[in-house]
PDB file of C-alpha atoms in Angstrom:
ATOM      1  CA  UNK A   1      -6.370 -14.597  12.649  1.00 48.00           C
ATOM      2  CA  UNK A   2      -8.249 -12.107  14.546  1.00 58.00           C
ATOM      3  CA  UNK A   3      -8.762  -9.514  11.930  1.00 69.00           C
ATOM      4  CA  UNK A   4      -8.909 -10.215   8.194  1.00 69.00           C
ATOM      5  CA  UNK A   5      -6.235  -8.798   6.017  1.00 76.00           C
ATOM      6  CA  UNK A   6      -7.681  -5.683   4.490  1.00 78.00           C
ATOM      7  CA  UNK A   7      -5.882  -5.300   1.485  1.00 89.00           C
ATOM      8  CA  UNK A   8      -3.147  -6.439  -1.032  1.00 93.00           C
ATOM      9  CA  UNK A   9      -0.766  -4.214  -3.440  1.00 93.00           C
ATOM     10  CA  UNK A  10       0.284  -7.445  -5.885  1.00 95.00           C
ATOM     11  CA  UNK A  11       3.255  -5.673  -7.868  1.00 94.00           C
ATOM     12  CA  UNK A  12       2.959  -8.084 -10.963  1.00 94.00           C
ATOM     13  CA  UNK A  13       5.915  -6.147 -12.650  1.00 91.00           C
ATOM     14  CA  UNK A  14       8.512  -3.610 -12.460  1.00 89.00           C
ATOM     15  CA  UNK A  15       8.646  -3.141 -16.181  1.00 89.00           C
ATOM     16  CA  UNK A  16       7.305   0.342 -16.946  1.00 90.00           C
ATOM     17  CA  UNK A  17       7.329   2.643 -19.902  1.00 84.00           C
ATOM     18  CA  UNK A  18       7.611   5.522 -17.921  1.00 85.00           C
ATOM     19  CA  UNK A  19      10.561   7.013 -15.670  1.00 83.00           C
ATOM     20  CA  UNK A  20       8.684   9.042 -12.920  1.00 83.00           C
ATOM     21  CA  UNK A  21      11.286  11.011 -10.563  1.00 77.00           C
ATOM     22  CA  UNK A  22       9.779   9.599  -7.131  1.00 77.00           C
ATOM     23  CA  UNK A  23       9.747   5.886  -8.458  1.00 75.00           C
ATOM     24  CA  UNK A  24      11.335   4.384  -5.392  1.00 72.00           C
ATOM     25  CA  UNK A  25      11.208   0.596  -7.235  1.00 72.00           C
ATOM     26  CA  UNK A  26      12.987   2.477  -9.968  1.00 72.00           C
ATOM     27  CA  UNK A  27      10.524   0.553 -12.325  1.00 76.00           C
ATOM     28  CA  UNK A  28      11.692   0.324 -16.186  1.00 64.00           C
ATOM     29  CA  UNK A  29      15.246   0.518 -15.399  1.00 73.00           C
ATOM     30  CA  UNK A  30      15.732  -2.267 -12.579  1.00 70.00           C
ATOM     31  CA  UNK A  31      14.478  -5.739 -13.572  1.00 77.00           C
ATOM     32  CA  UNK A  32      13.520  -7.907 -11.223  1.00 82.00           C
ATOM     33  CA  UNK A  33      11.863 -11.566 -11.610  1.00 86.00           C
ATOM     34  CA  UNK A  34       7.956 -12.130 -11.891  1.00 91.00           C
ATOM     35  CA  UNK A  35       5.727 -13.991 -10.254  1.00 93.00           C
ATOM     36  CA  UNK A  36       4.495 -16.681 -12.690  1.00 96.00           C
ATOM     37  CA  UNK A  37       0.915 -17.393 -12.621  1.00 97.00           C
ATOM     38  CA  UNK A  38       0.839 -20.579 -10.605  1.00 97.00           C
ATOM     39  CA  UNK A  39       2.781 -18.436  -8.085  1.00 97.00           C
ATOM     40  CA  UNK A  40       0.504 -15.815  -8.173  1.00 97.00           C
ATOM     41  CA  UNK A  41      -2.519 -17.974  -7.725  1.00 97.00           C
ATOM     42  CA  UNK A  42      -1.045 -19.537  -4.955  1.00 97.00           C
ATOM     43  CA  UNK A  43      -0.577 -16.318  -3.443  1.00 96.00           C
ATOM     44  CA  UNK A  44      -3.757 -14.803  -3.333  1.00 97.00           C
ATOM     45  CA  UNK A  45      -5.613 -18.440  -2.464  1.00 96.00           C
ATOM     46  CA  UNK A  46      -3.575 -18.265   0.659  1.00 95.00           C
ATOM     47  CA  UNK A  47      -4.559 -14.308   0.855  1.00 95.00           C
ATOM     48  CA  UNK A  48      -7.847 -15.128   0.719  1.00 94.00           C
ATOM     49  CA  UNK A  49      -7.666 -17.985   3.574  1.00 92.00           C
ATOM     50  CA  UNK A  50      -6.431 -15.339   6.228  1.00 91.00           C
ATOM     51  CA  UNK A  51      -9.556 -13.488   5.406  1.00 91.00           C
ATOM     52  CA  UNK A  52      -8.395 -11.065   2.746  1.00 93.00           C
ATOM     53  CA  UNK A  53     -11.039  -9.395   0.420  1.00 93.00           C
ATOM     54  CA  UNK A  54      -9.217  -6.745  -2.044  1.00 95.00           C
ATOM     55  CA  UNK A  55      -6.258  -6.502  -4.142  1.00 96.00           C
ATOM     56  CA  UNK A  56      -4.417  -3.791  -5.745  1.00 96.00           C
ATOM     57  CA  UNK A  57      -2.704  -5.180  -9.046  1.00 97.00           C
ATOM     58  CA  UNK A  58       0.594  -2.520  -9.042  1.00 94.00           C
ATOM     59  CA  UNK A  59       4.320  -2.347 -10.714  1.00 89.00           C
ATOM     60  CA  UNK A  60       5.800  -0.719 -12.617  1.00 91.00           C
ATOM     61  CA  UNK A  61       3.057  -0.698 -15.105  1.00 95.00           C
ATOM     62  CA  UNK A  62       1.062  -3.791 -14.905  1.00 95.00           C
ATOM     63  CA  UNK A  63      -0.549  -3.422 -18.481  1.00 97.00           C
ATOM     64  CA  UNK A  64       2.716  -4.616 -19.733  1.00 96.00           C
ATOM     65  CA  UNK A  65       2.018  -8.061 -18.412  1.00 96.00           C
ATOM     66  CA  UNK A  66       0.359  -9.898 -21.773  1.00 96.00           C
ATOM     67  CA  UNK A  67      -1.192 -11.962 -19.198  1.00 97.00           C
ATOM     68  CA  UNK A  68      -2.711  -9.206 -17.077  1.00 98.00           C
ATOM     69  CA  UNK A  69      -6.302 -10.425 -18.252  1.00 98.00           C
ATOM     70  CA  UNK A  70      -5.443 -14.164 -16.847  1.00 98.00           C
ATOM     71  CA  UNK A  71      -3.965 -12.241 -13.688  1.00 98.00           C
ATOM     72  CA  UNK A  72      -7.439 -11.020 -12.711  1.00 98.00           C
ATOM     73  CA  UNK A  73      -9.387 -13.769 -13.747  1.00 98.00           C
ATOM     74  CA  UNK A  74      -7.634 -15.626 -11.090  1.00 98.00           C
ATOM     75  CA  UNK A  75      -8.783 -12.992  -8.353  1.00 98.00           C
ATOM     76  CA  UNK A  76     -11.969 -13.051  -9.550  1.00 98.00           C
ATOM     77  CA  UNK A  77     -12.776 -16.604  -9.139  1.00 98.00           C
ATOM     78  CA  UNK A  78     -11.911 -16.270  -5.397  1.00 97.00           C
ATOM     79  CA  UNK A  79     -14.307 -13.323  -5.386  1.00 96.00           C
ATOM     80  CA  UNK A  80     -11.648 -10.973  -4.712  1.00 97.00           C
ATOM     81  CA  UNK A  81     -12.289  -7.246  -5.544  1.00 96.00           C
ATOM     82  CA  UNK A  82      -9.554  -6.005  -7.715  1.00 97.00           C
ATOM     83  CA  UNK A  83      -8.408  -2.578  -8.235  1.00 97.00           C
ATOM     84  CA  UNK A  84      -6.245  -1.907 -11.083  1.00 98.00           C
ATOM     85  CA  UNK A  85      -3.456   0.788 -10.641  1.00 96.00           C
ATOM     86  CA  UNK A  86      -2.093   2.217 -13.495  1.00 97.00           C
ATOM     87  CA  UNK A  87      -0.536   5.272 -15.811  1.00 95.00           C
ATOM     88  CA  UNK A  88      -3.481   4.473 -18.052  1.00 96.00           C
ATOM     89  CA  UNK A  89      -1.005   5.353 -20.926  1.00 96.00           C
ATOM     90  CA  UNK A  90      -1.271   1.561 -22.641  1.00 97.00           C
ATOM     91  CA  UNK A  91      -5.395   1.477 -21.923  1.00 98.00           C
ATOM     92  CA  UNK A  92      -7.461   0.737 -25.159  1.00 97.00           C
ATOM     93  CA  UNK A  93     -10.787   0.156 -25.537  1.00 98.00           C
ATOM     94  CA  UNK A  94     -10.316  -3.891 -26.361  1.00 98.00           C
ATOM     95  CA  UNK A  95      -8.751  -3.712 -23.251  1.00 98.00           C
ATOM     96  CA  UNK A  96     -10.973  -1.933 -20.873  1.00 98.00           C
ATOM     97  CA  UNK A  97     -13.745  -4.058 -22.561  1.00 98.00           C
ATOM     98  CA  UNK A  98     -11.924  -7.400 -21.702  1.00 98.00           C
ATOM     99  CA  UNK A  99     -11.455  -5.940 -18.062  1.00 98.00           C
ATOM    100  CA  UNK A 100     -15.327  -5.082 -18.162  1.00 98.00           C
ATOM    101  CA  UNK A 101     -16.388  -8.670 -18.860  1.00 98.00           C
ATOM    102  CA  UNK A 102     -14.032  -9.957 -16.414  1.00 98.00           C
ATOM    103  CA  UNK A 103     -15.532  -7.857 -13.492  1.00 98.00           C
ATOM    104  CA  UNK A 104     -12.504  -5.926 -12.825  1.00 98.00           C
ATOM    105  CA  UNK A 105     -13.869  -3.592 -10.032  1.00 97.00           C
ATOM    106  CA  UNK A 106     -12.240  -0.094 -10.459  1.00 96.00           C
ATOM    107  CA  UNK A 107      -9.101   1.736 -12.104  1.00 97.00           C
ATOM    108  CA  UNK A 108      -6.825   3.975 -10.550  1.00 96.00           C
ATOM    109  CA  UNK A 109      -4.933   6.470 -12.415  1.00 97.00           C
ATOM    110  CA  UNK A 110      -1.898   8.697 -11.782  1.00 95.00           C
ATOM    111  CA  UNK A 111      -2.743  12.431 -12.286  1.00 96.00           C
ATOM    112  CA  UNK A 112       0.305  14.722 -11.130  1.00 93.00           C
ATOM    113  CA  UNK A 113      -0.864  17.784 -13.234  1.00 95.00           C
ATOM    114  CA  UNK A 114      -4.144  19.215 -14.760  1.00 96.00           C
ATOM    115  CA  UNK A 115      -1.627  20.288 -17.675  1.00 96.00           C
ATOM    116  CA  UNK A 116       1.011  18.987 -19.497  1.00 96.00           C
ATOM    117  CA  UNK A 117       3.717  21.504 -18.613  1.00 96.00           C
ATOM    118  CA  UNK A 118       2.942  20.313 -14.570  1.00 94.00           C
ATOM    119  CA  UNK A 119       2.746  16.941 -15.633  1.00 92.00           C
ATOM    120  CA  UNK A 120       5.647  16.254 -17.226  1.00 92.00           C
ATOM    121  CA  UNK A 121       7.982  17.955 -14.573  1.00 90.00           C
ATOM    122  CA  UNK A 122       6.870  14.650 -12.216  1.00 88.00           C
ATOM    123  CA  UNK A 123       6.570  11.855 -15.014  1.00 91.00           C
ATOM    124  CA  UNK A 124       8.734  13.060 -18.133  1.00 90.00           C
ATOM    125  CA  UNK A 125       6.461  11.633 -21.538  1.00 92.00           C
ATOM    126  CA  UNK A 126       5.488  13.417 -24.742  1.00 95.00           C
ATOM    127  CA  UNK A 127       2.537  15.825 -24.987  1.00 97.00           C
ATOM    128  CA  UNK A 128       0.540  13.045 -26.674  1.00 96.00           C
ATOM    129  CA  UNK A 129       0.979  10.429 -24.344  1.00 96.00           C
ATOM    130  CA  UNK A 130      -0.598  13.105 -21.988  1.00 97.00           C
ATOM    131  CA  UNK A 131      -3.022  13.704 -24.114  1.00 97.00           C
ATOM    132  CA  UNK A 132      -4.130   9.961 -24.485  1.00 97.00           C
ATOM    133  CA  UNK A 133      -3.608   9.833 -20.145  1.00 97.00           C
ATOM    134  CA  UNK A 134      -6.522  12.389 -20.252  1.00 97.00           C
ATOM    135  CA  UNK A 135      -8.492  10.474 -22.907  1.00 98.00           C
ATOM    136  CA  UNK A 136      -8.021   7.401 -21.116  1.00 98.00           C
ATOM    137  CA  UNK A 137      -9.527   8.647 -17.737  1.00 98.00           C
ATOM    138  CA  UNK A 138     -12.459   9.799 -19.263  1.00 97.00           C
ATOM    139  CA  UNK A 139     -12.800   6.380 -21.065  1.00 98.00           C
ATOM    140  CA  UNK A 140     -12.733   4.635 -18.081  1.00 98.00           C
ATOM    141  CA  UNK A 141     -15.497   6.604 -16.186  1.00 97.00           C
ATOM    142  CA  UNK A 142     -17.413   5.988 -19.898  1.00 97.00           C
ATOM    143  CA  UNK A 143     -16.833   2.096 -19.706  1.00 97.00           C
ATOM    144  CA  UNK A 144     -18.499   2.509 -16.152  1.00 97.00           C
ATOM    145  CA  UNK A 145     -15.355   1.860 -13.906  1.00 97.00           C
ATOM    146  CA  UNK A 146     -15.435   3.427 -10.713  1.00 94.00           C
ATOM    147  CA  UNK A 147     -11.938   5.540 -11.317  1.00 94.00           C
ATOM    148  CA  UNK A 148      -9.652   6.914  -8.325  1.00 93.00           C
ATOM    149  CA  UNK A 149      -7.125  10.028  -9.288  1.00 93.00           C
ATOM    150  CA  UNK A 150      -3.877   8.983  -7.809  1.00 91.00           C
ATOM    151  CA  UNK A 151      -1.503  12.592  -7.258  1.00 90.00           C
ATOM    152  CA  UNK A 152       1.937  12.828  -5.549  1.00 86.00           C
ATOM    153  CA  UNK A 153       1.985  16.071  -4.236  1.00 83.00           C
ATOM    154  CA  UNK A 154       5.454  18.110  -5.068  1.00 82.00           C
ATOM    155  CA  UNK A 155       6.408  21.472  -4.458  1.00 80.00           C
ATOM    156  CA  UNK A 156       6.155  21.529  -8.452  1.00 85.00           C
ATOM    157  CA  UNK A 157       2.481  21.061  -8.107  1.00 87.00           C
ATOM    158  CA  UNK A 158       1.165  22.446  -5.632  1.00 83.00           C
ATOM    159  CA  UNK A 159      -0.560  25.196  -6.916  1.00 83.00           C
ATOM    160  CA  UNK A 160      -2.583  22.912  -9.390  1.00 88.00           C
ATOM    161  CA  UNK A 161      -3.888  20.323  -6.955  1.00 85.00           C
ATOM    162  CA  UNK A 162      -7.383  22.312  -6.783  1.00 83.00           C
ATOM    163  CA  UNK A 163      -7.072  22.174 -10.703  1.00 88.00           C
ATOM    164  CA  UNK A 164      -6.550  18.377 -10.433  1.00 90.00           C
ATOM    165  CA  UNK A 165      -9.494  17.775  -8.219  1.00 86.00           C
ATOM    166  CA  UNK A 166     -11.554  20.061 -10.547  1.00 86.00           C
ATOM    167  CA  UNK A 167     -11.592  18.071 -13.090  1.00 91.00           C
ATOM    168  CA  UNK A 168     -11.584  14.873 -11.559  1.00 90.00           C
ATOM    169  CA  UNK A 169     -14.963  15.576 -10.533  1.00 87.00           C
ATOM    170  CA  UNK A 170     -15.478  16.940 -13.673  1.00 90.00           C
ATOM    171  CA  UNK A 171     -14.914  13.818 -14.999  1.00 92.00           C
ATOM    172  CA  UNK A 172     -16.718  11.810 -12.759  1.00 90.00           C
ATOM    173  CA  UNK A 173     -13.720  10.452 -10.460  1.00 91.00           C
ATOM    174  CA  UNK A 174     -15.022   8.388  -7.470  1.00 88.00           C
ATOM    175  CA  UNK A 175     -11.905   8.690  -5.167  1.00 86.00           C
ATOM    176  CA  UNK A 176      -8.798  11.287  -5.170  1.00 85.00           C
ATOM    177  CA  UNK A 177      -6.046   9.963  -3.318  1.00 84.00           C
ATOM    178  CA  UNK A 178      -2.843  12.363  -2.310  1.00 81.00           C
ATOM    179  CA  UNK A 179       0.210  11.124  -1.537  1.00 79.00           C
ATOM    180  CA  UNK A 180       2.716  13.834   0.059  1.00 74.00           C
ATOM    181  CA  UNK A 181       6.452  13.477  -1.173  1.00 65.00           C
ATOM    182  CA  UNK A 182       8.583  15.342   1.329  1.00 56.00           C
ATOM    183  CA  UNK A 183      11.759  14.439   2.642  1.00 49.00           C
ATOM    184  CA  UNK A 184      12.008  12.777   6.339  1.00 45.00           C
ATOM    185  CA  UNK A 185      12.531  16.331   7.334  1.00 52.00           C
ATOM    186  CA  UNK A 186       9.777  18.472   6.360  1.00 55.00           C
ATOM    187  CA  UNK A 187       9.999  23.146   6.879  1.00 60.00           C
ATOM    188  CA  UNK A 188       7.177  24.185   8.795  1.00 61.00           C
ATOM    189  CA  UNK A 189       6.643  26.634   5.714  1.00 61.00           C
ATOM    190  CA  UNK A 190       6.413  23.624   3.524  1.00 60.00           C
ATOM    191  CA  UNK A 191       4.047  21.951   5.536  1.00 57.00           C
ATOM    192  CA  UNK A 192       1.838  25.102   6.177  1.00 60.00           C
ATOM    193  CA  UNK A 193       1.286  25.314   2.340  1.00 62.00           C
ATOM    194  CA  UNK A 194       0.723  21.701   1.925  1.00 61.00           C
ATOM    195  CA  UNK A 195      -2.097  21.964   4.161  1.00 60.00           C
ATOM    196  CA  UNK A 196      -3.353  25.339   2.851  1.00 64.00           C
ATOM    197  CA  UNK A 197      -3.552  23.670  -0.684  1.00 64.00           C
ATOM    198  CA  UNK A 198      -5.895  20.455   0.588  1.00 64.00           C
ATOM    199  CA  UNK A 199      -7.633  23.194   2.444  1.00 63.00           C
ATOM    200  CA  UNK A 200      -8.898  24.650  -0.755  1.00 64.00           C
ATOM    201  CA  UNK A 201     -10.002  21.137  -2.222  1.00 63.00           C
ATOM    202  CA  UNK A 202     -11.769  20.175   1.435  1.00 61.00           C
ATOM    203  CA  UNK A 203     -13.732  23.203   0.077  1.00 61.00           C
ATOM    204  CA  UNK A 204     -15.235  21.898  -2.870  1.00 56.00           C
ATOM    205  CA  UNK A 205     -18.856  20.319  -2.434  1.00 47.00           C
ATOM    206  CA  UNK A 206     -18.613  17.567  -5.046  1.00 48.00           C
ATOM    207  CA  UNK A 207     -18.459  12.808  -3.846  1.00 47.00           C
ATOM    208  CA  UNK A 208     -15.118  12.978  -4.097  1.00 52.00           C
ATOM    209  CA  UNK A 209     -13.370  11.338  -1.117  1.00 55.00           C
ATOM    210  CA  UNK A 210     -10.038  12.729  -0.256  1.00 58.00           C
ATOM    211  CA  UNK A 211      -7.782   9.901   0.912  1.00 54.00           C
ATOM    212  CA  UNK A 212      -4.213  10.606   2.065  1.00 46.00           C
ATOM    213  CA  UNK A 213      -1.450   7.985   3.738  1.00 45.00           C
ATOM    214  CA  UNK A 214      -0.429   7.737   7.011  1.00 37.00           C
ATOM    215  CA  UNK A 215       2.446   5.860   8.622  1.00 33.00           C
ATOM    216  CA  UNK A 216       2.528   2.289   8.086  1.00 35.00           C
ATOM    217  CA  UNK A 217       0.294   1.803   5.001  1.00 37.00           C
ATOM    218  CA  UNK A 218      -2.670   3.165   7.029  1.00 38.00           C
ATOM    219  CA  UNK A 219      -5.430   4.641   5.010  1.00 39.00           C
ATOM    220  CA  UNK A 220      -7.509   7.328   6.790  1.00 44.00           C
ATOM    221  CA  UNK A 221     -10.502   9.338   5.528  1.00 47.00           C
ATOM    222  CA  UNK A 222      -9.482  13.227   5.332  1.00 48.00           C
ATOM    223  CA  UNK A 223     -12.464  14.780   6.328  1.00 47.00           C
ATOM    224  CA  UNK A 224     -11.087  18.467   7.600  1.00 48.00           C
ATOM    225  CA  UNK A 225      -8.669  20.714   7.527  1.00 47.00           C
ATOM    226  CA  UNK A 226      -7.836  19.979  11.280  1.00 51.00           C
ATOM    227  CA  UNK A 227      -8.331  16.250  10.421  1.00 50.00           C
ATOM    228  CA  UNK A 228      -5.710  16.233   7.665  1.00 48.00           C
ATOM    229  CA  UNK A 229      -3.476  18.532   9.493  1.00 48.00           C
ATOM    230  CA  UNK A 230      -3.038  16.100  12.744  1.00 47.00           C
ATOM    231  CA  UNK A 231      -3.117  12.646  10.292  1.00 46.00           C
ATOM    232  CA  UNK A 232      -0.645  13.624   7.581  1.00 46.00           C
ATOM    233  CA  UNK A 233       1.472  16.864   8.797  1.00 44.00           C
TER     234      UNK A 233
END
C-alpha cells in the first residue's frame, strides 16, 4: 500500500449498559456476535502489516468485555497505540491501574452535558451514575491518561457546549471532539447556531484541540470559525 492505514475503531462489543437516543448500533438492546480473541489478534496483526499504527477499542461499552485487559495487551505487543472509548461509567481504580501498567495510551469519554439535567436528556442514567461519569474523568486525568471529551451536539445542548469545554479544560482534557447530530437535511437557522456555539469555544485560550468529523470518517483540525464553518456546515 501506498499510504498506511491511519486508524482503527475495533467495536469489541455491542453490549452496553446505557441506552443513548443517537446509538445508531442500538448497543444493549441488539446482540450481535464477538470477535474472540484469536480473531481479534488476527485482525490487528494483519492491521498492522498494511502499515496501521492506532486503534480505537469501541462498542457498545467495551468495559463489559472481562477480557478487555487481554484485548489491549494484544495491541500492545504489536506496538499499537490504543485509545480507549468509553462512558467511563464501569471505570475503577483497579481498572485504570491495570490499563496503566499495560500502556494503554489515552481514554476518551462521552460528555453530552456539564449537568445532569442536559445530560440525561441525550443518555438517560441516574443522577449517580452521572455523578461517578464526572468522578471518573477526573480520575483518569489523575492516573495520568491523556483524556479526550467526546460530545454529540443536539439542539438539547447547545447552549452548554461552552460549559462542557469549560470544564474539560478545567479538568485537564487533552482533546474535545464534537460530533454534530442533524438530520441529512439541516435549517440554515440550525446551522447558523451550531456554528455560533463552536464560535464561542474557538474563543477560549486554553490546549484544547477542537476536533469535529467530516464526510467519510475524515478527521480535520477546527482551527476557526471560517474553518469549521466550510469543513462541517
Amino acid at each position: 500500500m501506498s499510504k498506511p492505514l491511519p486508524k482503527l475503531d475495533l467495536n469489541v462489543t455491542n453490549r452496553c449498559n446505557f441506552r443513548c437516543i443517537h446509538c445508531c448500533f442500538n448497543s444493549g438492546e441488539t446482540m450481535l456476535p464477538e470477535f474472540s480473541l484469536d480473531k481479534i489478534k488476527n485482525i490487528l496483526k494483519e492491521f498492522k502489516t498494511l502499515g496501521g499504527e492506532r486503534i480505537d477499542i469501541t462498542g457498545g461499552e467495551p468495559l463489559l468485555r472481562p477480557d478487555l485487559p487481554k484485548i489491549i495487551k494484544i495491541g500492545k505487543d504489536l506496538n499499537l497505540k490504543i485509545e480507549l472509548v468509553t462512558n467511563s461509567s464501569l471505570l475503577t481504580d483497579e481498572k485504570l491501574k491495570l490499563f496503566k501498567q499495560l500502556g494503554l495510551d489515552a481514554i476518551a469519554i462521552s460528555l453530552d452535558g456539564s449537568d445532569y439535567q442536559t445530560y440525561k436528556k441525550i443518555r438517560p442514567i441516574k443522577q449517580n451514575i452521572y455523578k461517578l461519569i464526572i468522578e471518573n474523568i477526573q480520575k483518569c486525568v489523575n492516573y495520568g491518561f491523556p483524556v479526550k471529551i467526546n460530545t454529540v451536539v443536539f439542539n438539547s445542548n447547545l447552549d452548554d457546549l461552552a460549559k462542557i469545554n469549560e470544564l474539560a479544560i478545567k479538568w485537564g482534557a487533552k482533546e474535545h471532539g464534537f460530533y454534530i447530530n442533524r438530520p441529512k437535511k439541516t435549517k440554515a437557522h440550525d446551522r447558523e447556531v451550531i456554528t455560533n456555539q463552536v464560535g464561542e469555544l474557538l474563543q477560549h485560550d486554553s490546549s484544547l484541540h477542537l476536533w469535529s468529523p467530516y464526510a467519510k470518517e475524515k478527521w480535520w483540525l477546527i482551527t476557526s470559525l471560517d474553518d469549521f464553518s466550510r469543513r462541517i456546515l
